[in-house]
Amino acid sequence: MAKTKSLFTCLFVCLYSLNVCSKRSKRFRISEVPCPTAINDPKVTEQFEIKQDIQKKRQNKDLIELQALIDSHFEARRKEEEELVALKERIEKRRAERAEQQRIRAEKEKERQARLAEEKARREEEDAKRKAEDDLKKKKALSSMGASYSSYLAKADQKRGKKQTARETKKKVLAERRKPLNIDHLNEDKLRDKAKELWDWLYQLQTEKYDFTEQIKRKKYEVSGKAIFLMIPAPKY
């Protein structure tokens, strides 16, 4: 569109200049050509030559001005085209820079997502491994606790001997016949419940043991006190 407009402007200037020159030449031919009877007059001939020279100078001046306008026009067009080319180059450069920046950002985002996925997988693997180890430790602890408790009951029953009541005898028989804990099929929640149950049971046994120990200590103290009292001689009056 800009090139077409510039071309029309150039043609308009050329046609306008040629029209001016044509009018001046026509006016010169009509009004300033000497009559045939005055051609032999030296003054008329001199004036005619002067006017013709002036007219030629005017034409040359008009041509020079026209050439200057044409040169100026084409120079402006050249600068506009250079600016347009430079603008296109800047646009293409910015477009390439934006594309490169977007590519770099996309690569960084892809790397970040890959790192996050890798870290997540590593954490999940560590959590699963730690959970498996904890479950194994819990199962071993519960199995050991059950075996220790059965052994403790057996030893306690052996020490009691003939003083056992019918209920204690029944407990001894049940303890001897009790099978090891079967906890392999239990899930995590049931294992927690089982561990709590065994812990409460062990706590109760420890409490009873402590009470029995204190009773034995008191009995020994009472027996010792009575023995000392009997060894002291009675006063003589």
XYZ file of N, CA and C in Angstrom:
711
model
N 0.838 -1.210 0.000
C 0.000 0.000 0.000
C 0.863 1.246 0.000
N 1.928 1.258 0.837
C 2.814 2.420 0.912
C 3.576 2.607 -0.392
N 4.011 1.498 -1.016
C 4.741 1.593 -2.285
C 3.834 2.142 -3.387
N 2.586 1.697 -3.425
C 1.647 2.183 -4.445
C 1.386 3.665 -4.277
N 1.235 4.099 -3.028
C 1.002 5.524 -2.761
C 2.200 6.355 -3.188
N 3.388 5.878 -2.906
C 4.599 6.606 -3.301
C 4.723 6.677 -4.813
N 4.370 5.593 -5.501
C 4.440 5.583 -6.966
C 3.465 6.587 -7.559
N 2.237 6.641 -7.026
C 1.264 7.624 -7.505
C 1.754 9.041 -7.251
N 2.380 9.275 -6.136
C 2.912 10.620 -5.834
C 3.985 11.019 -6.832
N 4.879 10.079 -7.123
C 5.955 10.356 -8.093
C 5.381 10.675 -9.468
N 4.409 9.883 -9.916
C 3.805 10.135 -11.222
C 3.094 11.478 -11.258
N 2.427 11.833 -10.145
C 1.736 13.119 -10.082
C 2.723 14.276 -10.195
N 3.848 14.156 -9.498
C 4.860 15.226 -9.566
C 5.410 15.356 -10.976
N 5.682 14.229 -11.607
C 6.229 14.263 -12.973
C 5.235 14.893 -13.954
N 3.981 14.471 -13.867
C 2.977 15.018 -14.775
C 2.757 16.503 -14.536
N 2.765 16.904 -13.277
C 2.582 18.322 -12.964
C 3.736 19.152 -13.530
N 4.945 18.671 -13.386
C 6.105 19.414 -13.894
C 6.089 19.486 -15.411
N 5.759 18.355 -16.042
C 5.700 18.362 -17.501
C 4.607 19.297 -18.004
N 3.485 19.381 -17.288
C 2.390 20.273 -17.667
C 2.828 21.723 -17.575
N 3.560 22.057 -16.495
C 4.052 23.432 -16.344
C 5.000 23.782 -17.467
N 5.922 22.849 -17.739
C 6.883 23.112 -18.817
C 6.174 23.260 -20.163
N 5.161 22.429 -20.402
C 4.441 22.485 -21.669
C 3.711 23.811 -21.826
N 3.081 24.303 -20.728
C 2.360 25.572 -20.793
C 3.324 26.725 -21.061
N 4.455 26.663 -20.378
C 5.436 27.734 -20.586
C 5.967 27.726 -22.014
N 6.215 26.523 -22.529
C 6.722 26.437 -23.908
C 5.672 26.910 -24.903
N 4.399 26.560 -24.661
C 3.329 26.970 -25.560
C 3.148 28.475 -25.524
N 3.221 29.031 -24.274
C 3.061 30.471 -24.136
C 4.212 31.187 -24.838
N 5.354 30.588 -24.768
C 6.501 31.172 -25.445
C 6.326 31.110 -26.954
N 5.833 29.968 -27.425
C 5.698 29.833 -28.868
C 4.640 30.794 -29.407
N 3.579 31.043 -28.626
C 2.486 31.875 -29.148
C 2.793 33.349 -29.014
N 3.273 33.739 -27.843
C 3.380 35.173 -27.559
C 4.750 35.748 -27.829
N 5.777 34.882 -27.811
C 7.117 35.444 -27.866
C 7.842 35.159 -29.175
N 7.241 34.429 -30.088
C 7.886 34.217 -31.394
C 7.744 35.498 -32.222
N 8.813 36.061 -32.734
C 8.745 37.321 -33.492
C 8.034 37.128 -34.826
N 7.494 38.196 -35.268
C 6.818 38.170 -36.575
C 7.848 37.998 -37.680
N 7.408 37.446 -38.793
C 8.365 37.250 -39.895
C 8.970 38.556 -40.399
N 8.216 39.653 -40.262
C 8.738 40.925 -40.763
C 9.806 41.502 -39.872
N 9.825 40.988 -38.525
C 10.793 41.547 -37.575
C 11.988 40.656 -37.384
N 12.091 39.611 -38.156
C 13.220 38.693 -37.966
C 14.532 39.370 -38.330
N 14.496 40.221 -39.343
C 15.730 40.871 -39.769
C 16.122 42.042 -38.883
N 15.272 42.363 -37.901
C 15.588 43.475 -36.997
C 16.532 42.944 -35.922
N 17.720 43.559 -35.811
C 18.699 43.055 -34.804
C 18.170 43.148 -33.379
N 17.465 44.215 -33.053
C 16.964 44.370 -31.684
C 15.950 43.278 -31.341
N 15.069 43.047 -32.327
C 14.054 42.014 -32.096
C 14.715 40.656 -31.941
N 15.695 40.414 -32.785
C 16.413 39.130 -32.703
C 17.128 38.985 -31.370
N 17.728 40.062 -30.905
C 18.446 40.013 -29.612
C 17.469 39.780 -28.456
N 16.347 40.510 -28.497
C 15.343 40.316 -27.440
C 14.793 38.885 -27.456
N 14.598 38.402 -28.672
C 14.093 37.036 -28.787
C 15.081 36.030 -28.202
N 16.353 36.238 -28.502
C 17.375 35.323 -27.974
C 17.459 35.404 -26.445
N 17.320 36.675 -25.931
C 17.362 36.840 -24.466
C 16.187 36.108 -23.811
N 15.008 36.332 -24.412
C 13.826 35.661 -23.846
C 13.936 34.141 -23.966
N 14.481 33.719 -25.100
C 14.648 32.276 -25.273
C 15.633 31.701 -24.257
N 16.673 32.469 -23.994
C 17.651 32.026 -22.995
C 17.020 31.968 -21.599
N 16.217 33.018 -21.306
C 15.523 33.026 -20.002
C 14.579 31.833 -19.892
N 13.870 31.592 -20.992
C 12.939 30.461 -20.989
C 13.677 29.135 -20.806
N 14.829 29.029 -21.457
C 15.612 27.800 -21.326
C 16.118 27.621 -19.891
N 16.529 28.748 -19.297
C 16.991 28.674 -17.908
C 15.853 28.260 -16.965
N 14.661 28.824 -17.278
C 13.506 28.434 -16.459
C 13.213 26.936 -16.590
N 13.292 26.479 -17.836
C 13.058 25.054 -18.054
C 14.108 24.202 -17.341
N 15.359 24.639 -17.446
C 16.425 23.900 -16.748
C 16.210 23.910 -15.228
N 15.785 25.107 -14.729
C 15.513 25.211 -13.300
C 14.374 24.276 -12.891
N 13.309 24.282 -13.752
C 12.188 23.392 -13.455
C 12.616 21.926 -13.484
N 13.457 21.602 -14.475
C 13.940 20.223 -14.556
C 14.801 19.854 -13.353
N 15.633 20.826 -12.937
C 16.482 20.570 -11.755
C 15.625 20.370 -10.505
N 14.597 21.262 -10.365
C 13.703 21.116 -9.213
C 12.944 19.794 -9.266
N 12.506 19.435 -10.491
C 11.805 18.169 -10.642
C 12.713 16.992 -10.301
N 13.953 17.077 -10.780
C 14.898 16.007 -10.476
C 15.172 15.926 -8.978
N 15.237 17.123 -8.342
C 15.450 17.145 -6.888
C 14.270 16.518 -6.154
N 13.038 16.838 -6.634
C 11.857 16.228 -6.021
C 11.857 14.710 -6.193
N 12.215 14.290 -7.429
C 12.252 12.844 -7.686
C 13.301 12.167 -6.814
N 14.504 12.802 -6.758
C 15.570 12.219 -5.926
C 15.164 12.169 -4.455
N 14.536 13.274 -4.006
C 14.088 13.313 -2.606
C 13.043 12.239 -2.336
N 12.143 12.080 -3.316
C 11.095 11.081 -3.149
C 11.685 9.673 -3.065
N 12.587 9.362 -4.000
C 13.180 8.025 -3.989
C 14.081 7.810 -2.776
N 14.729 8.886 -2.312
C 15.535 8.775 -1.099
C 14.647 8.469 0.114
N 13.487 9.152 0.156
C 12.548 8.883 1.252
C 12.025 7.448 1.170
N 11.743 7.033 -0.074
C 11.283 5.652 -0.244
C 12.356 4.658 0.179
N 13.604 4.958 -0.184
C 14.699 4.058 0.192
C 14.825 3.955 1.717
N 14.728 5.125 2.381
C 14.813 5.110 3.851
C 13.639 4.349 4.467
N 12.440 4.568 3.878
C 11.277 3.845 4.397
C 11.436 2.340 4.237
N 11.953 1.941 3.053
C 12.161 0.512 2.833
C 13.215 -0.048 3.778
N 14.296 0.746 3.995
C 15.325 0.294 4.939
C 14.759 0.171 6.352
N 13.950 1.170 6.750
C 13.332 1.102 8.077
C 12.376 -0.087 8.181
N 11.649 -0.336 7.069
C 10.730 -1.468 7.074
C 11.482 -2.792 7.194
N 12.593 -2.897 6.446
C 13.409 -4.115 6.531
C 13.981 -4.284 7.935
N 14.479 -3.150 8.501
C 15.023 -3.216 9.865
C 13.947 -3.598 10.874
N 12.733 -3.056 10.669
C 11.629 -3.395 11.565
C 11.283 -4.878 11.472
N 11.240 -5.386 10.235
C 10.957 -6.811 10.061
C 12.036 -7.666 10.717
N 13.297 -7.235 10.564
C 14.388 -7.987 11.193
C 14.266 -7.975 12.708
N 13.920 -6.798 13.272
C 13.755 -6.728 14.732
C 12.601 -7.613 15.198
N 11.504 -7.594 14.408
C 10.354 -8.433 14.768
C 10.725 -9.912 14.727
N 11.434 -10.305 13.662
C 11.846 -11.700 13.554
C 12.816 -12.078 14.669
N 13.706 -11.132 15.009
C 14.664 -11.399 16.090
C 13.948 -11.577 17.424
N 12.984 -10.655 17.698
C 12.230 -10.784 18.952
C 11.415 -12.078 18.966
N 10.853 -12.414 17.805
C 10.076 -13.647 17.738
C 10.958 -14.862 18.015
N 12.168 -14.856 17.422
C 13.093 -15.967 17.666
C 13.528 -16.008 19.131
N 13.779 -14.813 19.714
C 14.170 -14.773 21.129
C 13.054 -15.297 22.024
N 11.803 -14.887 21.725
C 10.683 -15.384 22.525
C 10.529 -16.899 22.385
N 10.703 -17.393 21.158
C 10.601 -18.840 20.958
C 11.692 -19.576 21.736
N 12.911 -19.004 21.727
C 14.010 -19.624 22.474
C 13.745 -19.591 23.975
N 13.233 -18.453 24.458
C 12.905 -18.349 25.881
C 11.817 -19.340 26.271
N 10.793 -19.465 25.424
C 9.730 -20.434 25.709
C 10.266 -21.859 25.702
N 11.186 -22.143 24.768
C 11.772 -23.484 24.719
C 12.576 -23.776 25.985
N 13.366 -22.772 26.417
C 14.167 -22.956 27.635
C 13.267 -23.141 28.848
N 12.198 -22.301 28.924
C 11.276 -22.447 30.053
C 10.600 -23.818 30.041
N 10.228 -24.281 28.848
C 9.580 -25.594 28.754
C 10.534 -26.707 29.194
N 11.818 -26.600 28.784
C 12.796 -27.608 29.197
C 13.007 -27.589 30.708
N 13.107 -26.371 31.276
C 13.293 -26.273 32.731
C 12.086 -26.834 33.473
N 10.881 -26.527 32.983
C 9.678 -27.054 33.620
C 9.622 -28.575 33.516
N 10.048 -29.089 32.361
C 10.070 -30.544 32.182
C 11.060 -31.184 33.143
N 12.249 -30.568 33.278
C 13.243 -31.086 34.219
C 12.733 -31.009 35.655
N 12.043 -29.906 35.988
C 11.517 -29.757 37.348
C 10.463 -30.829 37.649
N 9.569 -31.052 36.683
C 8.552 -32.081 36.875
C 9.189 -33.465 37.016
N 10.259 -33.704 36.228
C 10.948 -34.996 36.327
C 11.597 -35.161 37.701
N 12.218 -34.074 38.208
C 12.827 -34.140 39.546
C 11.773 -34.392 40.617
N 10.636 -33.695 40.508
C 9.570 -33.895 41.487
C 9.057 -35.336 41.458
N 8.869 -35.858 40.242
C 8.393 -37.242 40.127
C 9.414 -38.221 40.703
N 10.702 -37.959 40.437
C 11.751 -38.833 40.965
C 11.808 -38.772 42.492
N 11.734 -37.555 43.042
C 11.745 -37.409 44.498
C 10.521 -38.075 45.133
N 9.359 -37.916 44.487
C 8.150 -38.544 45.012
C 8.278 -40.063 45.016
N 8.800 -40.609 43.914
C 8.977 -42.062 43.845
C 9.976 -42.538 44.901
N 11.054 -41.764 45.090
C 12.053 -42.144 46.097
C 11.456 -42.109 47.503
N 10.673 -41.051 47.806
C 10.048 -40.967 49.124
C 9.059 -42.110 49.350
N 8.270 -42.407 48.320
C 7.315 -43.511 48.455
C 8.032 -44.837 48.678
N 9.148 -45.032 47.972
C 9.909 -46.268 48.154
C 10.495 -46.346 49.562
N 11.051 -45.224 50.049
C 11.599 -45.201 51.404
C 10.512 -45.425 52.449
N 9.346 -44.791 52.247
C 8.242 -44.978 53.194
C 7.777 -46.432 53.216
N 7.673 -47.021 52.033
C 7.242 -48.421 51.974
C 8.267 -49.335 52.651
N 9.546 -49.068 52.405
C 10.599 -49.875 53.028
C 10.586 -49.712 54.545
N 10.462 -48.463 55.006
C 10.429 -48.216 56.444
C 9.192 -48.851 57.093
N 8.067 -48.771 56.407
C 6.846 -49.373 56.936
C 6.986 -50.885 57.037
N 7.595 -51.491 56.019
C 7.794 -52.944 56.055
C 8.713 -53.333 57.212
N 9.786 -52.552 57.418
C 10.688 -52.834 58.532
C 9.984 -52.679 59.875
N 9.170 -51.624 60.004
C 8.431 -51.422 61.259
C 7.449 -52.564 61.513
N 6.753 -52.980 60.457
C 5.813 -54.091 60.620
C 6.537 -55.366 61.047
N 7.710 -55.609 60.454
C 8.478 -56.797 60.819
C 8.936 -56.732 62.275
N 9.392 -55.541 62.700
C 9.812 -55.379 64.097
C 8.643 -55.593 65.049
N 7.482 -55.046 64.689
C 6.307 -55.222 65.541
C 5.924 -56.691 65.656
N 5.944 -57.394 64.536
C 5.596 -58.810 64.561
C 6.580 -59.602 65.411
N 7.878 -59.299 65.271
C 8.878 -59.989 66.080
C 8.696 -59.685 67.560
N 8.410 -58.398 67.872
C 8.220 -58.018 69.271
C 7.009 -58.714 69.868
N 5.920 -58.755 69.104
C 4.723 -59.420 69.607
C 4.945 -60.917 69.781
N 5.650 -61.527 68.826
C 5.936 -62.959 68.946
C 6.816 -63.234 70.155
N 7.850 -62.410 70.348
C 8.740 -62.571 71.501
C 8.000 -62.342 72.807
N 7.113 -61.332 72.799
C 6.337 -61.042 74.003
C 5.436 -62.222 74.368
N 4.815 -62.821 73.376
C 3.954 -63.968 73.648
C 4.735 -65.153 74.186
N 5.906 -65.416 73.603
C 6.730 -66.531 74.079
C 7.244 -66.278 75.489
N 7.660 -65.027 75.769
C 8.159 -64.689 77.111
C 7.063 -64.837 78.150
N 5.873 -64.399 77.778
C 4.760 -64.491 78.727
C 4.427 -65.949 79.042
N 4.417 -66.779 78.023
C 4.147 -68.202 78.259
C 5.216 -68.826 79.144
N 6.485 -68.464 78.902
C 7.574 -68.979 79.735
C 7.457 -68.496 81.174
N 7.063 -67.226 81.316
C 6.900 -66.671 82.670
C 5.810 -67.403 83.443
N 4.702 -67.668 82.802
C 3.620 -68.395 83.462
C 4.054 -69.804 83.856
N 4.809 -70.440 82.973
C 5.252 -71.802 83.284
C 6.161 -71.816 84.511
N 7.104 -70.859 84.582
C 8.001 -70.794 85.740
C 7.244 -70.451 87.020
N 6.303 -69.522 86.914
C 5.523 -69.151 88.097
C 4.703 -70.330 88.610
N 4.161 -71.090 87.694
C 3.369 -72.253 88.092
C 4.240 -73.320 88.761
N 5.484 -73.478 88.248
C 6.384 -74.456 88.849
C 6.758 -74.068 90.282
N 6.931 -72.769 90.550
C 7.285 -72.321 91.896
C 6.126 -72.462 92.875
N 4.943 -72.286 92.392
C 3.800 -72.375 93.305
C 3.596 -73.807 93.824
N 3.810 -74.753 92.932
C 3.697 -76.151 93.363
C 2.307 -76.530 93.828
N 2.264 -77.082 95.038
C 1.012 -77.608 95.569
C 0.074 -76.530 96.058
N 0.551 -75.271 96.242
C -0.296 -74.208 96.765
C -1.212 -73.592 95.711
N -1.147 -74.094 94.526
C -1.975 -73.525 93.456
C -3.443 -73.839 93.708
N -4.272 -72.907 93.393
C -5.715 -73.115 93.475
C -6.204 -73.756 92.189
N -7.443 -74.075 92.193
C -8.023 -74.683 90.991
C -7.959 -73.719 89.805
N -8.134 -72.461 90.112
C -8.072 -71.463 89.019
C -6.657 -71.342 88.477
N -5.667 -71.335 89.365
C -4.277 -71.244 88.913
C -3.881 -72.488 88.128
N -4.399 -73.620 88.566
C -4.117 -74.856 87.835
C -4.688 -74.785 86.421
N -5.884 -74.226 86.354
C -6.503 -74.069 85.036
C -5.688 -73.118 84.158
N -5.197 -72.032 84.776
C -4.368 -71.090 84.006
C -3.087 -71.758 83.530
N -2.508 -72.595 84.409
C -1.282 -73.288 84.024
C -1.522 -74.209 82.839
N -2.634 -74.948 82.912
C -2.950 -75.853 81.810
C -3.161 -75.077 80.517
N -3.877 -73.954 80.635
C -4.111 -73.130 79.435
C -2.809 -72.543 78.903
N -1.921 -72.149 79.839
C -0.640 -71.584 79.398
C 0.211 -72.629 78.715
N 0.189 -73.861 79.246
C 0.969 -74.925 78.625
C 0.405 -75.312 77.261
N -0.891 -75.226 77.157
C -1.520 -75.604 75.887
C -1.624 -74.435 74.898
N -1.322 -73.243 75.374
C -1.478 -72.072 74.495
C -0.447 -72.126 73.367
N -0.899 -71.867 72.177
C -0.034 -71.873 70.999
C 0.601 -70.497 70.806
N 1.690 -70.434 70.057
C 2.298 -69.115 69.776
C 1.318 -68.200 69.039
N 1.582 -66.911 69.169
C 0.706 -65.927 68.519
C 0.719 -66.095 67.005
N -0.451 -66.042 66.428
C -0.591 -66.112 64.970
C -1.040 -64.735 64.472
N -0.077 -63.917 64.153
C -0.382 -62.518 63.802
C 0.018 -62.167 62.374
N 0.420 -63.154 61.601
C 0.876 -62.848 60.239
C -0.246 -62.325 59.360
N -1.466 -62.734 59.660
C -2.589 -62.340 58.809
C -3.233 -61.030 59.249
N -2.764 -60.463 60.365
C -3.375 -59.239 60.884
C -2.865 -58.019 60.126
N -3.760 -57.055 59.951
C -3.340 -55.799 59.323
C -2.768 -54.858 60.380
N -2.458 -53.647 59.949
C -1.772 -52.715 60.848
C -2.649 -52.327 62.037
N -3.920 -52.037 61.805
C -4.802 -51.622 62.899
C -4.985 -52.745 63.918
N -5.191 -53.970 63.430
C -5.372 -55.095 64.338
C -4.087 -55.407 65.102
N -2.950 -55.200 64.441
C -1.678 -55.392 65.141
C -1.526 -54.393 66.278
N -1.944 -53.144 66.016
C -1.887 -52.142 67.082
C -2.789 -52.563 68.259
N -3.994 -53.014 67.944
C -4.907 -53.445 69.007
C -4.326 -54.621 69.789
N -3.737 -55.565 69.061
C -3.148 -56.734 69.721
C -1.977 -56.332 70.600
N -1.148 -55.426 70.103
C -0.010 -54.961 70.894
C -0.480 -54.238 72.149
N -1.522 -53.432 72.025
C -2.056 -52.729 73.200
C -2.621 -53.724 74.223
N -3.310 -54.742 73.723
C -3.870 -55.755 74.620
C -2.765 -56.479 75.385
N -1.711 -56.872 74.652
C -0.599 -57.557 75.313
C 0.135 -56.643 76.278
N 0.243 -55.368 75.890
C 0.901 -54.417 76.784
C 0.107 -54.240 78.088
N -1.197 -54.111 77.976
C -2.027 -53.998 79.183
C -1.907 -55.249 80.055
N -1.881 -56.366 79.402
C -1.743 -57.634 80.131
C -0.409 -57.693 80.870
N 0.679 -57.323 80.166
C 1.999 -57.323 80.786
C 2.070 -56.328 81.938
N 1.447 -55.177 81.749
C 1.440 -54.172 82.818
C 0.716 -54.706 84.068
N -0.387 -55.391 83.839
C -1.123 -55.976 84.965
C -0.270 -57.019 85.684
N 0.428 -57.842 84.928
C 1.285 -58.863 85.537
C 2.424 -58.238 86.337
N 3.018 -57.176 85.776
C 4.094 -56.498 86.498
C 3.572 -55.886 87.792
N 2.353 -55.356 87.736
C 1.756 -54.783 88.954
C 1.528 -55.863 90.011
N 0.977 -56.976 89.586
C 0.767 -58.078 90.525
C 2.089 -58.599 91.079
N 3.113 -58.669 90.237
C 4.429 -59.110 90.694
C 4.987 -58.168 91.757
N 4.824 -56.872 91.479
C 5.305 -55.888 92.458
C 4.560 -56.031 93.788
N 3.239 -56.221 93.717
C 2.456 -56.390 94.951
C 2.902 -57.631 95.717
N 3.115 -58.733 95.004
C 3.571 -59.959 95.661
C 4.946 -59.772 96.290
N 5.828 -59.051 95.572
C 7.173 -58.812 96.109
C 7.120 -57.986 97.386
N 6.279 -56.968 97.390
C 6.149 -56.139 98.582
C 5.553 -56.934 99.748
N 4.605 -57.786 99.453
C 4.033 -58.629 100.512
C 5.090 -59.549 101.118
N 5.926 -60.120 100.257
C 6.990 -61.002 100.752
C 7.969 -60.228 101.626
N 8.302 -58.980 101.177
C 9.213 -58.164 101.982
C 8.618 -57.872 103.351
N 7.334 -57.539 103.384
C 6.698 -57.243 104.672
C 6.661 -58.482 105.574
N 6.373 -59.627 104.970
C 6.355 -60.860 105.757
C 7.728 -61.150 106.352
N 8.770 -60.979 105.513
C 10.122 -61.218 106.015
C 10.463 -60.257 107.147
N 10.044 -59.002 106.991
C 10.319 -58.014 108.033
C 9.596 -58.367 109.331
N 8.345 -58.806 109.197
C 7.589 -59.196 110.392
C 8.221 -60.411 111.077
N 8.636 -61.376 110.280
C 9.269 -62.571 110.852
C 10.574 -62.217 111.541
N 11.374 -61.343 110.897
C 12.644 -60.936 111.499
C 12.413 -60.186 112.799
N 11.396 -59.311 112.812
C 11.100 -58.550 114.033
C 10.682 -59.458 115.179
N 9.867 -60.443 114.878
C 9.437 -61.375 115.918
C 10.606 -62.199 116.437
N 11.505 -62.598 115.545
C 12.660 -63.387 115.981
C 13.553 -62.575 116.903
N 13.780 -61.326 116.577
C 14.606 -60.471 117.433
C 13.938 -60.269 118.782
N 12.625 -60.103 118.759
C 11.899 -59.898 120.016
C 12.019 -61.124 120.921
N 11.987 -62.292 120.318
C 12.094 -63.509 121.116
C 13.496 -63.711 121.671
N 14.507 -63.191 120.969
C 15.882 -63.362 121.430
C 16.240 -62.422 122.572
N 15.506 -61.340 122.767
C 15.801 -60.401 123.855
C 15.316 -61.006 125.178
N 16.191 -61.101 126.196
C 15.763 -61.681 127.485
C 14.796 -60.779 128.215
N 13.926 -61.366 128.921
C 12.936 -60.602 129.679
C 13.595 -59.950 130.888
N 13.202 -58.789 131.334
C 13.801 -58.113 132.496
C 13.440 -58.821 133.802
N 14.378 -58.761 134.771
C 14.179 -59.383 136.075
C 13.736 -58.333 137.063
N 12.736 -58.652 137.825
C 12.214 -57.727 138.829
C 12.611 -58.210 140.210
